[in-house]
PDB file of C-alpha atoms in Angstrom:
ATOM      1  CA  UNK A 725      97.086 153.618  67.046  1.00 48.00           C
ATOM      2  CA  UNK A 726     100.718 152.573  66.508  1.00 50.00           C
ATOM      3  CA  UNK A 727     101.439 149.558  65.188  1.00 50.00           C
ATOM      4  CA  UNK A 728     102.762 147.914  67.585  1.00 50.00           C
ATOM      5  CA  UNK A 729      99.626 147.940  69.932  1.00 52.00           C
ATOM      6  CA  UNK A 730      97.436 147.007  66.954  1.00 49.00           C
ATOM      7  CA  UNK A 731      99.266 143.595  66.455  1.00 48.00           C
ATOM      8  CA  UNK A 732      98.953 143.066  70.287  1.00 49.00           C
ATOM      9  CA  UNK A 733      95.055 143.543  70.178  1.00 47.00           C
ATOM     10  CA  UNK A 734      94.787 141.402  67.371  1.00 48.00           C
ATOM     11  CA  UNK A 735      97.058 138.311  69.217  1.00 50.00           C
ATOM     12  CA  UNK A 736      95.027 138.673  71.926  1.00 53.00           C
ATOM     13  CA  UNK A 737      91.666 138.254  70.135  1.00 54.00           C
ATOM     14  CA  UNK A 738      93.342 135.320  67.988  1.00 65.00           C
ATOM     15  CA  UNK A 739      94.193 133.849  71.413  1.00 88.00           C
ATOM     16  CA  UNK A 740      92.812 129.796  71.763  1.00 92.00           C
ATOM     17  CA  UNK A 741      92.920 128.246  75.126  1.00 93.00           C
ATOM     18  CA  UNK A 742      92.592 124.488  74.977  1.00 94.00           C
ATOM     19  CA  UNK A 743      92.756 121.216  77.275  1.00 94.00           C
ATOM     20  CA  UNK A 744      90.309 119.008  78.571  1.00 94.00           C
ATOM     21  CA  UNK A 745      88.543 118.194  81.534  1.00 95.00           C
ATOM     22  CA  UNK A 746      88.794 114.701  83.270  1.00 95.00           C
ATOM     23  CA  UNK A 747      84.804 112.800  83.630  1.00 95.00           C
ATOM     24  CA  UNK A 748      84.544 111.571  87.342  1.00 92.00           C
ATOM     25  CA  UNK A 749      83.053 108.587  86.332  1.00 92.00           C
ATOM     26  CA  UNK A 750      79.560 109.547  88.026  1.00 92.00           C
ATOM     27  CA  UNK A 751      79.049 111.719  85.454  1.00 94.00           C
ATOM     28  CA  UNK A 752      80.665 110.518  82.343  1.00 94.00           C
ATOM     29  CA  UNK A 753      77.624 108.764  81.009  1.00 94.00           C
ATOM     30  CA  UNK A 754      76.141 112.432  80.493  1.00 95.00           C
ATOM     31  CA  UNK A 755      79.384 113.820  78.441  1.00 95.00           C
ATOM     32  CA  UNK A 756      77.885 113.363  74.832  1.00 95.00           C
ATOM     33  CA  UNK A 757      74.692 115.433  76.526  1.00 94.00           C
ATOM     34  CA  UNK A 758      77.041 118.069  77.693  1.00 95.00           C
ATOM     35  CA  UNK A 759      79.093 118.414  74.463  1.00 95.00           C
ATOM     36  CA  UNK A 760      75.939 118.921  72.545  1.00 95.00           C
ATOM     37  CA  UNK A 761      74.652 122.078  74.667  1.00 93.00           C
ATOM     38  CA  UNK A 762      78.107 123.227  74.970  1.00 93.00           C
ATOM     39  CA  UNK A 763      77.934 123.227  71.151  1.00 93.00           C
ATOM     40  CA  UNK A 764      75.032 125.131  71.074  1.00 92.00           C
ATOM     41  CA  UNK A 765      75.997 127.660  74.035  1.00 93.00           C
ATOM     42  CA  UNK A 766      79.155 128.155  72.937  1.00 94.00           C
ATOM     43  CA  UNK A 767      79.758 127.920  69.404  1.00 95.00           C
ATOM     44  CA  UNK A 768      82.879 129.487  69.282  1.00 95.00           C
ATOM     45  CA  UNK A 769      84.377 126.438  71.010  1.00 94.00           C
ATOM     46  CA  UNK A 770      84.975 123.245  69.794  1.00 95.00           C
ATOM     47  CA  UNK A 771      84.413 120.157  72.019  1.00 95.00           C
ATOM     48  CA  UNK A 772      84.866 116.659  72.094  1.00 95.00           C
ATOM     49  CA  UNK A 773      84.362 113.301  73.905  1.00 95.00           C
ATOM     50  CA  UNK A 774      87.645 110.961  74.048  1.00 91.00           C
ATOM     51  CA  UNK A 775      87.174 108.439  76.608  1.00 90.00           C
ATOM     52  CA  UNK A 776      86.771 109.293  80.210  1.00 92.00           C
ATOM     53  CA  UNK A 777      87.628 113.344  79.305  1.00 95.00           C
ATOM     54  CA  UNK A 778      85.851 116.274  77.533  1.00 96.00           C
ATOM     55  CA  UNK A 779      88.420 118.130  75.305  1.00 96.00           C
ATOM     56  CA  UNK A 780      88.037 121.742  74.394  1.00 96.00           C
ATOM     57  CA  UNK A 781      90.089 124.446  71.642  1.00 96.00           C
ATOM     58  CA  UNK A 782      87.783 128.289  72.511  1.00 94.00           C
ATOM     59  CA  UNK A 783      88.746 131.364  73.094  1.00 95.00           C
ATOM     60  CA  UNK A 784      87.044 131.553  76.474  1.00 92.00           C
ATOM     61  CA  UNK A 785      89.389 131.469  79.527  1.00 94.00           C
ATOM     62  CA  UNK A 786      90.108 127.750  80.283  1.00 94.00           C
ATOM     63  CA  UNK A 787      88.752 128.007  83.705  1.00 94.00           C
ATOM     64  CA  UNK A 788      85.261 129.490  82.818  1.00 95.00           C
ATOM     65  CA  UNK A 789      84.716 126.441  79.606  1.00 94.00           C
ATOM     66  CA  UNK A 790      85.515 123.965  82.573  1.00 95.00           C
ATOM     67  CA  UNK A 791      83.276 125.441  85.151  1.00 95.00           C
ATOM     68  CA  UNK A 792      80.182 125.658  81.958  1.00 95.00           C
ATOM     69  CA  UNK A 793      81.097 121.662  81.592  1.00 95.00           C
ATOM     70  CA  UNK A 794      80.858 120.629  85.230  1.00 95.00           C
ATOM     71  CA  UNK A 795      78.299 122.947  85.655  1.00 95.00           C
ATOM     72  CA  UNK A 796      76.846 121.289  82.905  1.00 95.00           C
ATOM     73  CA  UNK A 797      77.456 117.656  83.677  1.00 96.00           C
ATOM     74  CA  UNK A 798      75.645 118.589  87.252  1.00 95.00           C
ATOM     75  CA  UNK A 799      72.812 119.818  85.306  1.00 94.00           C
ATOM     76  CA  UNK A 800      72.419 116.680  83.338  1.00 94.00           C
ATOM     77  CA  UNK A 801      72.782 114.462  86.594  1.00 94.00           C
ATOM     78  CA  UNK A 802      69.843 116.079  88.423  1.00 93.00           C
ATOM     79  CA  UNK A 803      67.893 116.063  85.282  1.00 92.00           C
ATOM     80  CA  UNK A 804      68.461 112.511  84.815  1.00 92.00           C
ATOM     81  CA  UNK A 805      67.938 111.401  88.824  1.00 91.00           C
ATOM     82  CA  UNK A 806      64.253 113.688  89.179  1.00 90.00           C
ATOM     83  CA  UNK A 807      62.807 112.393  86.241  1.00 84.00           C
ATOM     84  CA  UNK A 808      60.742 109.544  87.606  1.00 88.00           C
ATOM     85  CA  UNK A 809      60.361 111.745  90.343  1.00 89.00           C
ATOM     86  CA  UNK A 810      58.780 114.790  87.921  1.00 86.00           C
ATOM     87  CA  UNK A 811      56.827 112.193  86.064  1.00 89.00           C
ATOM     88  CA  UNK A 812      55.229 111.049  89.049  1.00 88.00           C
ATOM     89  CA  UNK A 813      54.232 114.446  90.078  1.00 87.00           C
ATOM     90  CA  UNK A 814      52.945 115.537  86.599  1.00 87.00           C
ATOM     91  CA  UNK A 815      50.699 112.314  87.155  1.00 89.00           C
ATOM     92  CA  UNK A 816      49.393 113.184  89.948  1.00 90.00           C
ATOM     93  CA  UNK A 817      48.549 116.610  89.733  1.00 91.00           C
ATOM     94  CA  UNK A 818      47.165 116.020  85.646  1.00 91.00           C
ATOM     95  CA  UNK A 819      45.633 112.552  86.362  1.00 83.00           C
ATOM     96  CA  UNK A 820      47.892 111.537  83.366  1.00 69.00           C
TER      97      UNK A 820
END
């Protein structure tokens, strides 16, 4: 391979996207949850909470980290609104 096309494949695999992602502030209470799985999903990328955003530095495309944090924050909303509904139904069907 010459070297000219070597450097180029090595740029682009050295390549960092970064930015953040603004909370609507519906779901910014569930930001530290989301940075934690992110973590663990991704651990290529770093993340981090600063106020009402989630900032990111990964070498995923920009666009797919912020669709995996709304997607995400989403997650965490449902969980968090159908648990007294998912308790209540693990009561009744256990007897618990």
């Amino acid at each position: 391979m010459p070297a000219d096309q070597n450097t180029d494949s090595q740029n682009e695999a050295e390549q960092v996207n970064s930015g953040s992602i603004q909370l609507p502030e519906t779901l910014a209470q569930f930001a530290d949850e989301v940075v934690i799985q992110m973590k663990y999903l991704h651990p290529e990328t770093e993340l981090w909470k600063s106020g009402t955003s989630i900032g990111y530095r990964s070498p995923l495309e920009s666009r797919e980290i912020e669709a995996e944090i709304s997607y995400g924050l989403l997650r965490a909303k449902i969980r968090h609104e159908g648990a007294t509904q998912r308790q209540a139904l693990f009561r009744s069907v256990f007897g618990q």
